[in-house]
Amino acid sequence: MRGYLSDLGMFVAWLTQSRGDKLRLNRLTKSDLINYREHLIAAKALKPATVNRRLEALRRFCAWARSQKLIKTDVAHELKAIRMMRGYSPVGLVEPEVHMLLRAAGQSGHGLAKRNYALIQLMLQTGLRVGEVAALSITDVQIRGRSGVVRIRQGKEREVPLNATARRALGLYVESHRRMGDADPFFTSARGNRLSTRTIQAVITELARRAKISRVKVSSHTLRHTFALNYLRQNPGKLADLASLLGHGALDSTAIYTRPSREKLAADLEPNSL
């Protein structure tokens, strides 16, 4: 919240200096925001991640002002972020690979199919870190008919909603698994011990091997990246919301997902090839 207010304060100071008078919301225009974006890029020479973070603050503020009827039009709604040209976007799984991995999980032997399927779906649908998954206890996962939430108590404490896909997978696992007290581990081995981060990583690696996924090396990070990339694809520009779900302390960390992929850059260049 402090960083958000700081970003807004910098914009107000710039606009006041540019116009020579105080900010009046009803006089704010899209051109003001575009000029500010160019100021951050050209005059301030800020990194793309920093520029995009400040633009996201303006989007959220204008959306709030519109909801409060302080402005008639959300002038920041179509304000575009700048491309992250340094480096590439992290690599996630594509849809066919997701299905292959889930199929392999559902075909696990030794009575572990529902556990492994729930484990993979949870990580794909929430983007949790492997350490956060390993630390989950029974009381941290709440599933109701049309809602659900997982509470993260290790590291960045937060609550992450569970969509219908995650709820179904987790519900089937819970029904098939004998439970004890609320403090008992959520994901356990065949012997009833809490799954360690190393064991979860090993499970993911083995499932990826069975699924014959070779395009990318699959790990817990890959599942987290898959969630983040899919989230932004479905919710363009909502970096702050994604940062909250991922437990990032700063938007700069989340902005890596706005970078173009190698495949996207190659596709962009193809029509211009001689």
PDB file of C-alpha atoms in Angstrom:
ATOM      1  CA  MET A   1       0.000   0.000   0.000  1.00  0.00           C
ATOM      2  CA  ARG A   2       2.841   2.396   0.820  1.00  0.00           C
ATOM      3  CA  GLY A   3       4.468   1.799  -2.573  1.00  0.00           C
ATOM      4  CA  TYR A   4       1.104   2.278  -4.295  1.00  0.00           C
ATOM      5  CA  LEU A   5       0.546   5.652  -2.612  1.00  0.00           C
ATOM      6  CA  SER A   6       4.119   6.681  -3.378  1.00  0.00           C
ATOM      7  CA  ASP A   7       3.625   5.929  -7.082  1.00  0.00           C
ATOM      8  CA  LEU A   8       0.415   7.984  -7.138  1.00  0.00           C
ATOM      9  CA  GLY A   9       2.149  10.839  -5.327  1.00  0.00           C
ATOM     10  CA  MET A  10       4.876  10.961  -7.975  1.00  0.00           C
ATOM     11  CA  PHE A  11       2.277  11.192 -10.724  1.00  0.00           C
ATOM     12  CA  VAL A  12       0.406  13.984  -8.961  1.00  0.00           C
ATOM     13  CA  ALA A  13       3.658  15.904  -8.463  1.00  0.00           C
ATOM     14  CA  TRP A  14       4.583  15.512 -12.141  1.00  0.00           C
ATOM     15  CA  LEU A  15       1.139  16.540 -13.370  1.00  0.00           C
ATOM     16  CA  THR A  16       1.020  19.538 -11.046  1.00  0.00           C
ATOM     17  CA  GLN A  17       4.395  20.718 -12.290  1.00  0.00           C
ATOM     18  CA  SER A  18       3.433  20.107 -15.922  1.00  0.00           C
ATOM     19  CA  ARG A  19       0.125  21.962 -15.716  1.00  0.00           C
ATOM     20  CA  GLY A  20       1.080  24.543 -13.170  1.00  0.00           C
ATOM     21  CA  ASP A  21      -1.990  23.914 -11.012  1.00  0.00           C
ATOM     22  CA  LYS A  22      -3.411  21.256  -8.698  1.00  0.00           C
ATOM     23  CA  LEU A  23      -4.807  17.985  -9.958  1.00  0.00           C
ATOM     24  CA  ARG A  24      -8.504  17.975 -10.774  1.00  0.00           C
ATOM     25  CA  LEU A  25      -9.823  14.514 -11.485  1.00  0.00           C
ATOM     26  CA  ASN A  26     -12.511  15.717 -13.885  1.00  0.00           C
ATOM     27  CA  ARG A  27      -9.773  17.248 -16.072  1.00  0.00           C
ATOM     28  CA  LEU A  28      -7.613  14.132 -16.216  1.00  0.00           C
ATOM     29  CA  THR A  29      -7.192  12.811 -19.768  1.00  0.00           C
ATOM     30  CA  LYS A  30      -5.696   9.788 -21.462  1.00  0.00           C
ATOM     31  CA  SER A  31      -3.104  12.113 -23.014  1.00  0.00           C
ATOM     32  CA  ASP A  32      -1.921  13.052 -19.517  1.00  0.00           C
ATOM     33  CA  LEU A  33      -1.247   9.405 -18.751  1.00  0.00           C
ATOM     34  CA  ILE A  34       0.490   8.751 -22.058  1.00  0.00           C
ATOM     35  CA  ASN A  35       2.694  11.811 -21.567  1.00  0.00           C
ATOM     36  CA  TYR A  36       3.551  10.607 -18.067  1.00  0.00           C
ATOM     37  CA  ARG A  37       4.501   7.196 -19.411  1.00  0.00           C
ATOM     38  CA  GLU A  38       6.815   8.839 -21.945  1.00  0.00           C
ATOM     39  CA  HIS A  39       8.273  11.007 -19.196  1.00  0.00           C
ATOM     40  CA  LEU A  40       9.123   7.923 -17.128  1.00  0.00           C
ATOM     41  CA  ILE A  41      10.755   6.247 -20.127  1.00  0.00           C
ATOM     42  CA  ALA A  42      12.608   9.155 -21.742  1.00  0.00           C
ATOM     43  CA  ALA A  43      13.285  11.699 -19.012  1.00  0.00           C
ATOM     44  CA  LYS A  44      13.591   9.441 -15.967  1.00  0.00           C
ATOM     45  CA  ALA A  45      15.049   6.463 -17.875  1.00  0.00           C
ATOM     46  CA  LEU A  46      13.343   4.023 -15.513  1.00  0.00           C
ATOM     47  CA  LYS A  47      13.453   0.285 -15.997  1.00  0.00           C
ATOM     48  CA  PRO A  48      10.428  -1.220 -17.789  1.00  0.00           C
ATOM     49  CA  ALA A  49       9.330  -3.083 -14.658  1.00  0.00           C
ATOM     50  CA  THR A  50       9.289   0.156 -12.651  1.00  0.00           C
ATOM     51  CA  VAL A  51       7.380   2.014 -15.367  1.00  0.00           C
ATOM     52  CA  ASN A  52       4.780  -0.751 -15.578  1.00  0.00           C
ATOM     53  CA  ARG A  53       4.388  -0.775 -11.804  1.00  0.00           C
ATOM     54  CA  ARG A  54       3.638   2.939 -11.773  1.00  0.00           C
ATOM     55  CA  LEU A  55       1.195   2.570 -14.657  1.00  0.00           C
ATOM     56  CA  GLU A  56      -0.568  -0.216 -12.779  1.00  0.00           C
ATOM     57  CA  ALA A  57      -0.996   2.123  -9.802  1.00  0.00           C
ATOM     58  CA  LEU A  58      -2.696   4.638 -12.106  1.00  0.00           C
ATOM     59  CA  ARG A  59      -4.977   1.962 -13.563  1.00  0.00           C
ATOM     60  CA  ARG A  60      -6.096   0.870 -10.122  1.00  0.00           C
ATOM     61  CA  PHE A  61      -6.625   4.451  -8.986  1.00  0.00           C
ATOM     62  CA  CYS A  62      -8.668   5.414 -12.056  1.00  0.00           C
ATOM     63  CA  ALA A  63     -10.768   2.250 -11.782  1.00  0.00           C
ATOM     64  CA  TRP A  64     -11.509   3.146  -8.147  1.00  0.00           C
ATOM     65  CA  ALA A  65     -12.291   6.781  -9.040  1.00  0.00           C
ATOM     66  CA  ARG A  66     -14.701   5.588 -11.739  1.00  0.00           C
ATOM     67  CA  SER A  67     -16.431   3.213  -9.310  1.00  0.00           C
ATOM     68  CA  GLN A  68     -16.862   6.114  -6.891  1.00  0.00           C
ATOM     69  CA  LYS A  69     -18.219   8.302  -9.722  1.00  0.00           C
ATOM     70  CA  LEU A  70     -15.385  10.790  -9.213  1.00  0.00           C
ATOM     71  CA  ILE A  71     -14.662  10.600 -12.954  1.00  0.00           C
ATOM     72  CA  LYS A  72     -17.035   9.806 -15.815  1.00  0.00           C
ATOM     73  CA  THR A  73     -14.586   7.732 -17.853  1.00  0.00           C
ATOM     74  CA  ASP A  74     -11.765   5.437 -16.805  1.00  0.00           C
ATOM     75  CA  VAL A  75      -9.040   7.126 -18.864  1.00  0.00           C
ATOM     76  CA  ALA A  76      -6.438   4.550 -17.779  1.00  0.00           C
ATOM     77  CA  HIS A  77      -8.411   1.495 -18.884  1.00  0.00           C
ATOM     78  CA  GLU A  78      -6.576   1.166 -22.204  1.00  0.00           C
ATOM     79  CA  LEU A  79      -3.219   2.496 -21.001  1.00  0.00           C
ATOM     80  CA  LYS A  80      -0.693  -0.003 -22.326  1.00  0.00           C
ATOM     81  CA  ALA A  81       2.268  -1.312 -20.383  1.00  0.00           C
ATOM     82  CA  ILE A  82       5.669  -1.187 -22.045  1.00  0.00           C
ATOM     83  CA  ARG A  83       7.368  -4.328 -23.203  1.00  0.00           C
ATOM     84  CA  MET A  84      10.001  -5.873 -20.987  1.00  0.00           C
ATOM     85  CA  MET A  85      12.826  -6.132 -23.479  1.00  0.00           C
ATOM     86  CA  ARG A  86      15.481  -7.330 -21.042  1.00  0.00           C
ATOM     87  CA  GLY A  87      15.227 -11.083 -20.893  1.00  0.00           C
ATOM     88  CA  TYR A  88      12.311 -13.334 -21.684  1.00  0.00           C
ATOM     89  CA  SER A  89       9.150 -14.353 -19.925  1.00  0.00           C
ATOM     90  CA  PRO A  90       9.470 -17.450 -17.704  1.00  0.00           C
ATOM     91  CA  VAL A  91       8.421 -20.653 -19.450  1.00  0.00           C
ATOM     92  CA  GLY A  92       5.227 -22.407 -18.444  1.00  0.00           C
ATOM     93  CA  LEU A  93       3.376 -25.454 -19.699  1.00  0.00           C
ATOM     94  CA  VAL A  94       1.057 -25.217 -22.681  1.00  0.00           C
ATOM     95  CA  GLU A  95      -2.429 -26.743 -22.507  1.00  0.00           C
ATOM     96  CA  PRO A  96      -1.603 -30.142 -24.034  1.00  0.00           C
ATOM     97  CA  GLU A  97       1.328 -30.532 -21.620  1.00  0.00           C
ATOM     98  CA  VAL A  98      -0.930 -29.679 -18.675  1.00  0.00           C
ATOM     99  CA  HIS A  99      -3.343 -32.423 -19.726  1.00  0.00           C
ATOM    100  CA  MET A 100      -0.479 -34.895 -20.151  1.00  0.00           C
ATOM    101  CA  LEU A 101       0.879 -34.119 -16.680  1.00  0.00           C
ATOM    102  CA  LEU A 102      -2.551 -34.408 -15.044  1.00  0.00           C
ATOM    103  CA  ARG A 103      -3.201 -37.688 -16.851  1.00  0.00           C
ATOM    104  CA  ALA A 104       0.064 -39.080 -15.517  1.00  0.00           C
ATOM    105  CA  ALA A 105      -0.839 -37.918 -12.001  1.00  0.00           C
ATOM    106  CA  GLY A 106      -4.267 -39.555 -12.209  1.00  0.00           C
ATOM    107  CA  GLN A 107      -2.672 -42.835 -13.271  1.00  0.00           C
ATOM    108  CA  SER A 108      -0.276 -43.005 -10.308  1.00  0.00           C
ATOM    109  CA  GLY A 109      -0.115 -46.362  -8.579  1.00  0.00           C
ATOM    110  CA  HIS A 110       0.011 -47.461  -4.917  1.00  0.00           C
ATOM    111  CA  GLY A 111      -3.151 -45.520  -4.073  1.00  0.00           C
ATOM    112  CA  LEU A 112      -1.493 -42.158  -4.797  1.00  0.00           C
ATOM    113  CA  ALA A 113      -3.499 -41.115  -7.858  1.00  0.00           C
ATOM    114  CA  LYS A 114      -5.915 -38.753  -6.093  1.00  0.00           C
ATOM    115  CA  ARG A 115      -3.135 -37.251  -3.983  1.00  0.00           C
ATOM    116  CA  ASN A 116      -0.859 -36.594  -6.934  1.00  0.00           C
ATOM    117  CA  TYR A 117      -3.709 -35.254  -9.072  1.00  0.00           C
ATOM    118  CA  ALA A 118      -4.766 -32.876  -6.267  1.00  0.00           C
ATOM    119  CA  LEU A 119      -1.161 -31.799  -5.706  1.00  0.00           C
ATOM    120  CA  ILE A 120      -0.599 -30.882  -9.363  1.00  0.00           C
ATOM    121  CA  GLN A 121      -3.965 -29.163  -9.736  1.00  0.00           C
ATOM    122  CA  LEU A 122      -3.411 -27.111  -6.589  1.00  0.00           C
ATOM    123  CA  MET A 123      -0.070 -25.818  -7.865  1.00  0.00           C
ATOM    124  CA  LEU A 124      -1.391 -25.156 -11.372  1.00  0.00           C
ATOM    125  CA  GLN A 125      -4.502 -23.333 -10.137  1.00  0.00           C
ATOM    126  CA  THR A 126      -2.913 -21.255  -7.350  1.00  0.00           C
ATOM    127  CA  GLY A 127       0.771 -20.782  -8.191  1.00  0.00           C
ATOM    128  CA  LEU A 128       1.869 -21.692  -4.658  1.00  0.00           C
ATOM    129  CA  ARG A 129       5.559 -22.169  -3.935  1.00  0.00           C
ATOM    130  CA  VAL A 130       6.610 -25.740  -3.247  1.00  0.00           C
ATOM    131  CA  GLY A 131       7.564 -24.845   0.327  1.00  0.00           C
ATOM    132  CA  GLU A 132       4.117 -23.341   0.894  1.00  0.00           C
ATOM    133  CA  VAL A 133       2.456 -26.521  -0.359  1.00  0.00           C
ATOM    134  CA  ALA A 134       4.632 -28.730   1.840  1.00  0.00           C
ATOM    135  CA  ALA A 135       3.769 -26.629   4.911  1.00  0.00           C
ATOM    136  CA  LEU A 136      -0.013 -26.898   4.475  1.00  0.00           C
ATOM    137  CA  SER A 137      -1.998 -28.461   7.276  1.00  0.00           C
ATOM    138  CA  ILE A 138      -5.577 -29.734   7.129  1.00  0.00           C
ATOM    139  CA  THR A 139      -6.963 -26.571   8.697  1.00  0.00           C
ATOM    140  CA  ASP A 140      -5.295 -24.406   6.035  1.00  0.00           C
ATOM    141  CA  VAL A 141      -7.487 -25.771   3.238  1.00  0.00           C
ATOM    142  CA  GLN A 142     -11.191 -24.927   3.371  1.00  0.00           C
ATOM    143  CA  ILE A 143     -13.521 -26.262   0.691  1.00  0.00           C
ATOM    144  CA  ARG A 144     -17.217 -25.408   0.463  1.00  0.00           C
ATOM    145  CA  GLY A 145     -19.809 -25.996  -2.215  1.00  0.00           C
ATOM    146  CA  ARG A 146     -19.081 -22.980  -4.369  1.00  0.00           C
ATOM    147  CA  SER A 147     -16.041 -21.479  -2.708  1.00  0.00           C
ATOM    148  CA  GLY A 148     -12.749 -22.420  -1.186  1.00  0.00           C
ATOM    149  CA  VAL A 149      -9.549 -20.908   0.101  1.00  0.00           C
ATOM    150  CA  VAL A 150      -6.066 -22.002   1.045  1.00  0.00           C
ATOM    151  CA  ARG A 151      -4.302 -20.128   3.845  1.00  0.00           C
ATOM    152  CA  ILE A 152      -0.567 -19.632   3.535  1.00  0.00           C
ATOM    153  CA  ARG A 153       1.122 -19.231   6.899  1.00  0.00           C
ATOM    154  CA  GLN A 154       4.750 -19.735   5.863  1.00  0.00           C
ATOM    155  CA  GLY A 155       6.648 -16.806   4.341  1.00  0.00           C
ATOM    156  CA  LYS A 156       4.253 -14.255   2.812  1.00  0.00           C
ATOM    157  CA  GLU A 157       1.032 -14.886   4.744  1.00  0.00           C
ATOM    158  CA  ARG A 158      -2.075 -14.616   2.594  1.00  0.00           C
ATOM    159  CA  GLU A 159      -5.248 -16.349   1.455  1.00  0.00           C
ATOM    160  CA  VAL A 160      -5.529 -17.687  -2.077  1.00  0.00           C
ATOM    161  CA  PRO A 161      -8.978 -18.541  -3.516  1.00  0.00           C
ATOM    162  CA  LEU A 162      -9.576 -22.023  -4.876  1.00  0.00           C
ATOM    163  CA  ASN A 163     -11.414 -22.214  -8.183  1.00  0.00           C
ATOM    164  CA  ALA A 164     -13.819 -25.013  -9.075  1.00  0.00           C
ATOM    165  CA  THR A 165     -11.101 -27.105 -10.720  1.00  0.00           C
ATOM    166  CA  ALA A 166      -8.889 -27.013  -7.633  1.00  0.00           C
ATOM    167  CA  ARG A 167     -11.842 -27.617  -5.292  1.00  0.00           C
ATOM    168  CA  ARG A 168     -12.922 -30.742  -7.162  1.00  0.00           C
ATOM    169  CA  ALA A 169      -9.429 -32.249  -7.138  1.00  0.00           C
ATOM    170  CA  LEU A 170      -8.788 -31.424  -3.494  1.00  0.00           C
ATOM    171  CA  GLY A 171     -12.262 -32.605  -2.479  1.00  0.00           C
ATOM    172  CA  LEU A 172     -11.725 -36.030  -4.045  1.00  0.00           C
ATOM    173  CA  TYR A 173      -8.386 -36.330  -2.267  1.00  0.00           C
ATOM    174  CA  VAL A 174      -9.879 -35.349   1.089  1.00  0.00           C
ATOM    175  CA  GLU A 175     -12.708 -37.885   0.720  1.00  0.00           C
ATOM    176  CA  SER A 176     -10.268 -40.701  -0.013  1.00  0.00           C
ATOM    177  CA  HIS A 177      -7.768 -39.850   2.713  1.00  0.00           C
ATOM    178  CA  ARG A 178      -8.207 -40.635   6.408  1.00  0.00           C
ATOM    179  CA  ARG A 179      -7.897 -37.448   8.457  1.00  0.00           C
ATOM    180  CA  MET A 180      -6.807 -36.833  12.017  1.00  0.00           C
ATOM    181  CA  GLY A 181      -6.490 -33.409  13.654  1.00  0.00           C
ATOM    182  CA  ASP A 182      -6.558 -29.942  12.075  1.00  0.00           C
ATOM    183  CA  ALA A 183      -2.802 -29.530  12.618  1.00  0.00           C
ATOM    184  CA  ASP A 184      -1.953 -32.691  10.662  1.00  0.00           C
ATOM    185  CA  PRO A 185      -0.250 -32.269   7.273  1.00  0.00           C
ATOM    186  CA  PHE A 186      -2.493 -31.948   4.236  1.00  0.00           C
ATOM    187  CA  PHE A 187      -0.314 -33.834   1.755  1.00  0.00           C
ATOM    188  CA  THR A 188       1.212 -37.011   3.145  1.00  0.00           C
ATOM    189  CA  SER A 189       3.205 -40.002   1.992  1.00  0.00           C
ATOM    190  CA  ALA A 190       1.831 -43.539   1.842  1.00  0.00           C
ATOM    191  CA  ARG A 191       3.047 -43.919   5.424  1.00  0.00           C
ATOM    192  CA  GLY A 192       1.229 -40.790   6.592  1.00  0.00           C
ATOM    193  CA  ASN A 193       4.239 -38.491   6.889  1.00  0.00           C
ATOM    194  CA  ARG A 194       4.207 -34.893   5.679  1.00  0.00           C
ATOM    195  CA  LEU A 195       5.556 -34.543   2.142  1.00  0.00           C
ATOM    196  CA  SER A 196       8.806 -32.573   2.133  1.00  0.00           C
ATOM    197  CA  THR A 197       9.682 -30.011  -0.532  1.00  0.00           C
ATOM    198  CA  ARG A 198      12.247 -32.456  -1.916  1.00  0.00           C
ATOM    199  CA  THR A 199       9.653 -35.225  -2.163  1.00  0.00           C
ATOM    200  CA  ILE A 200       7.147 -32.945  -3.912  1.00  0.00           C
ATOM    201  CA  GLN A 201       9.827 -31.930  -6.399  1.00  0.00           C
ATOM    202  CA  ALA A 202      10.618 -35.590  -7.005  1.00  0.00           C
ATOM    203  CA  VAL A 203       6.929 -36.393  -7.567  1.00  0.00           C
ATOM    204  CA  ILE A 204       6.637 -33.596 -10.147  1.00  0.00           C
ATOM    205  CA  THR A 205       9.800 -34.727 -11.942  1.00  0.00           C
ATOM    206  CA  GLU A 206       8.625 -38.334 -12.091  1.00  0.00           C
ATOM    207  CA  LEU A 207       5.155 -37.382 -13.349  1.00  0.00           C
ATOM    208  CA  ALA A 208       6.690 -35.189 -16.069  1.00  0.00           C
ATOM    209  CA  ARG A 209       8.896 -38.129 -17.093  1.00  0.00           C
ATOM    210  CA  ARG A 210       5.867 -40.430 -17.328  1.00  0.00           C
ATOM    211  CA  ALA A 211       3.995 -37.754 -19.282  1.00  0.00           C
ATOM    212  CA  LYS A 212       6.952 -37.581 -21.707  1.00  0.00           C
ATOM    213  CA  ILE A 213       7.128 -33.781 -21.555  1.00  0.00           C
ATOM    214  CA  SER A 214      10.427 -32.835 -23.187  1.00  0.00           C
ATOM    215  CA  ARG A 215       9.953 -29.235 -24.397  1.00  0.00           C
ATOM    216  CA  VAL A 216      10.707 -27.831 -20.940  1.00  0.00           C
ATOM    217  CA  LYS A 217      12.190 -29.190 -17.735  1.00  0.00           C
ATOM    218  CA  VAL A 218       9.196 -29.465 -15.407  1.00  0.00           C
ATOM    219  CA  SER A 219       9.551 -28.416 -11.762  1.00  0.00           C
ATOM    220  CA  SER A 220       7.460 -26.682  -9.121  1.00  0.00           C
ATOM    221  CA  HIS A 221       8.647 -23.366 -10.609  1.00  0.00           C
ATOM    222  CA  THR A 222       7.249 -24.413 -13.985  1.00  0.00           C
ATOM    223  CA  LEU A 223       3.808 -24.977 -12.436  1.00  0.00           C
ATOM    224  CA  ARG A 224       3.981 -21.613 -10.688  1.00  0.00           C
ATOM    225  CA  HIS A 225       4.978 -19.921 -13.959  1.00  0.00           C
ATOM    226  CA  THR A 226       2.122 -21.696 -15.755  1.00  0.00           C
ATOM    227  CA  PHE A 227      -0.388 -20.278 -13.284  1.00  0.00           C
ATOM    228  CA  ALA A 228       1.006 -16.739 -13.530  1.00  0.00           C
ATOM    229  CA  LEU A 229       1.129 -16.698 -17.327  1.00  0.00           C
ATOM    230  CA  ASN A 230      -2.402 -18.056 -17.623  1.00  0.00           C
ATOM    231  CA  TYR A 231      -3.671 -15.539 -15.079  1.00  0.00           C
ATOM    232  CA  LEU A 232      -2.297 -12.564 -17.013  1.00  0.00           C
ATOM    233  CA  ARG A 233      -3.561 -14.025 -20.269  1.00  0.00           C
ATOM    234  CA  GLN A 234      -7.065 -14.105 -18.803  1.00  0.00           C
ATOM    235  CA  ASN A 235      -6.690 -10.863 -16.810  1.00  0.00           C
ATOM    236  CA  PRO A 236      -4.453  -8.508 -18.839  1.00  0.00           C
ATOM    237  CA  GLY A 237      -2.713  -5.790 -16.851  1.00  0.00           C
ATOM    238  CA  LYS A 238      -3.702  -7.050 -13.393  1.00  0.00           C
ATOM    239  CA  LEU A 239      -0.152  -7.226 -12.085  1.00  0.00           C
ATOM    240  CA  ALA A 240      -1.049  -6.070  -8.581  1.00  0.00           C
ATOM    241  CA  ASP A 241      -3.685  -8.788  -8.206  1.00  0.00           C
ATOM    242  CA  LEU A 242      -1.267 -11.431  -9.471  1.00  0.00           C
ATOM    243  CA  ALA A 243       1.437 -10.175  -7.105  1.00  0.00           C
ATOM    244  CA  SER A 244      -0.979 -10.595  -4.204  1.00  0.00           C
ATOM    245  CA  LEU A 245      -1.819 -14.164  -5.223  1.00  0.00           C
ATOM    246  CA  LEU A 246       1.839 -15.109  -5.703  1.00  0.00           C
ATOM    247  CA  GLY A 247       2.950 -13.481  -2.468  1.00  0.00           C
ATOM    248  CA  HIS A 248       5.347 -11.046  -4.140  1.00  0.00           C
ATOM    249  CA  GLY A 249       6.467  -8.095  -2.056  1.00  0.00           C
ATOM    250  CA  ALA A 250       6.996  -5.827  -5.081  1.00  0.00           C
ATOM    251  CA  LEU A 251       5.424  -5.580  -8.531  1.00  0.00           C
ATOM    252  CA  ASP A 252       8.877  -5.639 -10.115  1.00  0.00           C
ATOM    253  CA  SER A 253       9.032  -9.356  -9.279  1.00  0.00           C
ATOM    254  CA  THR A 254       5.666  -9.991 -10.938  1.00  0.00           C
ATOM    255  CA  ALA A 255       6.470  -7.878 -14.009  1.00  0.00           C
ATOM    256  CA  ILE A 256       8.739 -10.611 -15.391  1.00  0.00           C
ATOM    257  CA  TYR A 257       5.563 -12.268 -16.636  1.00  0.00           C
ATOM    258  CA  THR A 258       4.885  -9.310 -18.952  1.00  0.00           C
ATOM    259  CA  ARG A 259       8.093  -9.962 -20.886  1.00  0.00           C
ATOM    260  CA  PRO A 260       7.645 -11.454 -24.348  1.00  0.00           C
ATOM    261  CA  SER A 261       8.491 -15.117 -24.750  1.00  0.00           C
ATOM    262  CA  ARG A 262      11.124 -16.320 -27.190  1.00  0.00           C
ATOM    263  CA  GLU A 263       8.326 -17.806 -29.294  1.00  0.00           C
ATOM    264  CA  LYS A 264       6.392 -14.509 -29.352  1.00  0.00           C
ATOM    265  CA  LEU A 265       9.447 -12.520 -30.433  1.00  0.00           C
ATOM    266  CA  ALA A 266      10.181 -15.043 -33.159  1.00  0.00           C
ATOM    267  CA  ALA A 267       6.578 -14.891 -34.379  1.00  0.00           C
ATOM    268  CA  ASP A 268       6.649 -11.074 -34.408  1.00  0.00           C
ATOM    269  CA  LEU A 269       9.771 -11.094 -36.549  1.00  0.00           C
ATOM    270  CA  GLU A 270       8.575 -13.721 -39.027  1.00  0.00           C
ATOM    271  CA  PRO A 271       6.350 -11.415 -41.184  1.00  0.00           C
ATOM    272  CA  ASN A 272       9.318  -9.019 -41.554  1.00  0.00           C
ATOM    273  CA  SER A 273      11.780 -11.662 -42.735  1.00  0.00           C
ATOM    274  CA  LEU A 274      13.269 -11.096 -46.196  1.00  0.00           C
TER     275      LEU A 274
END
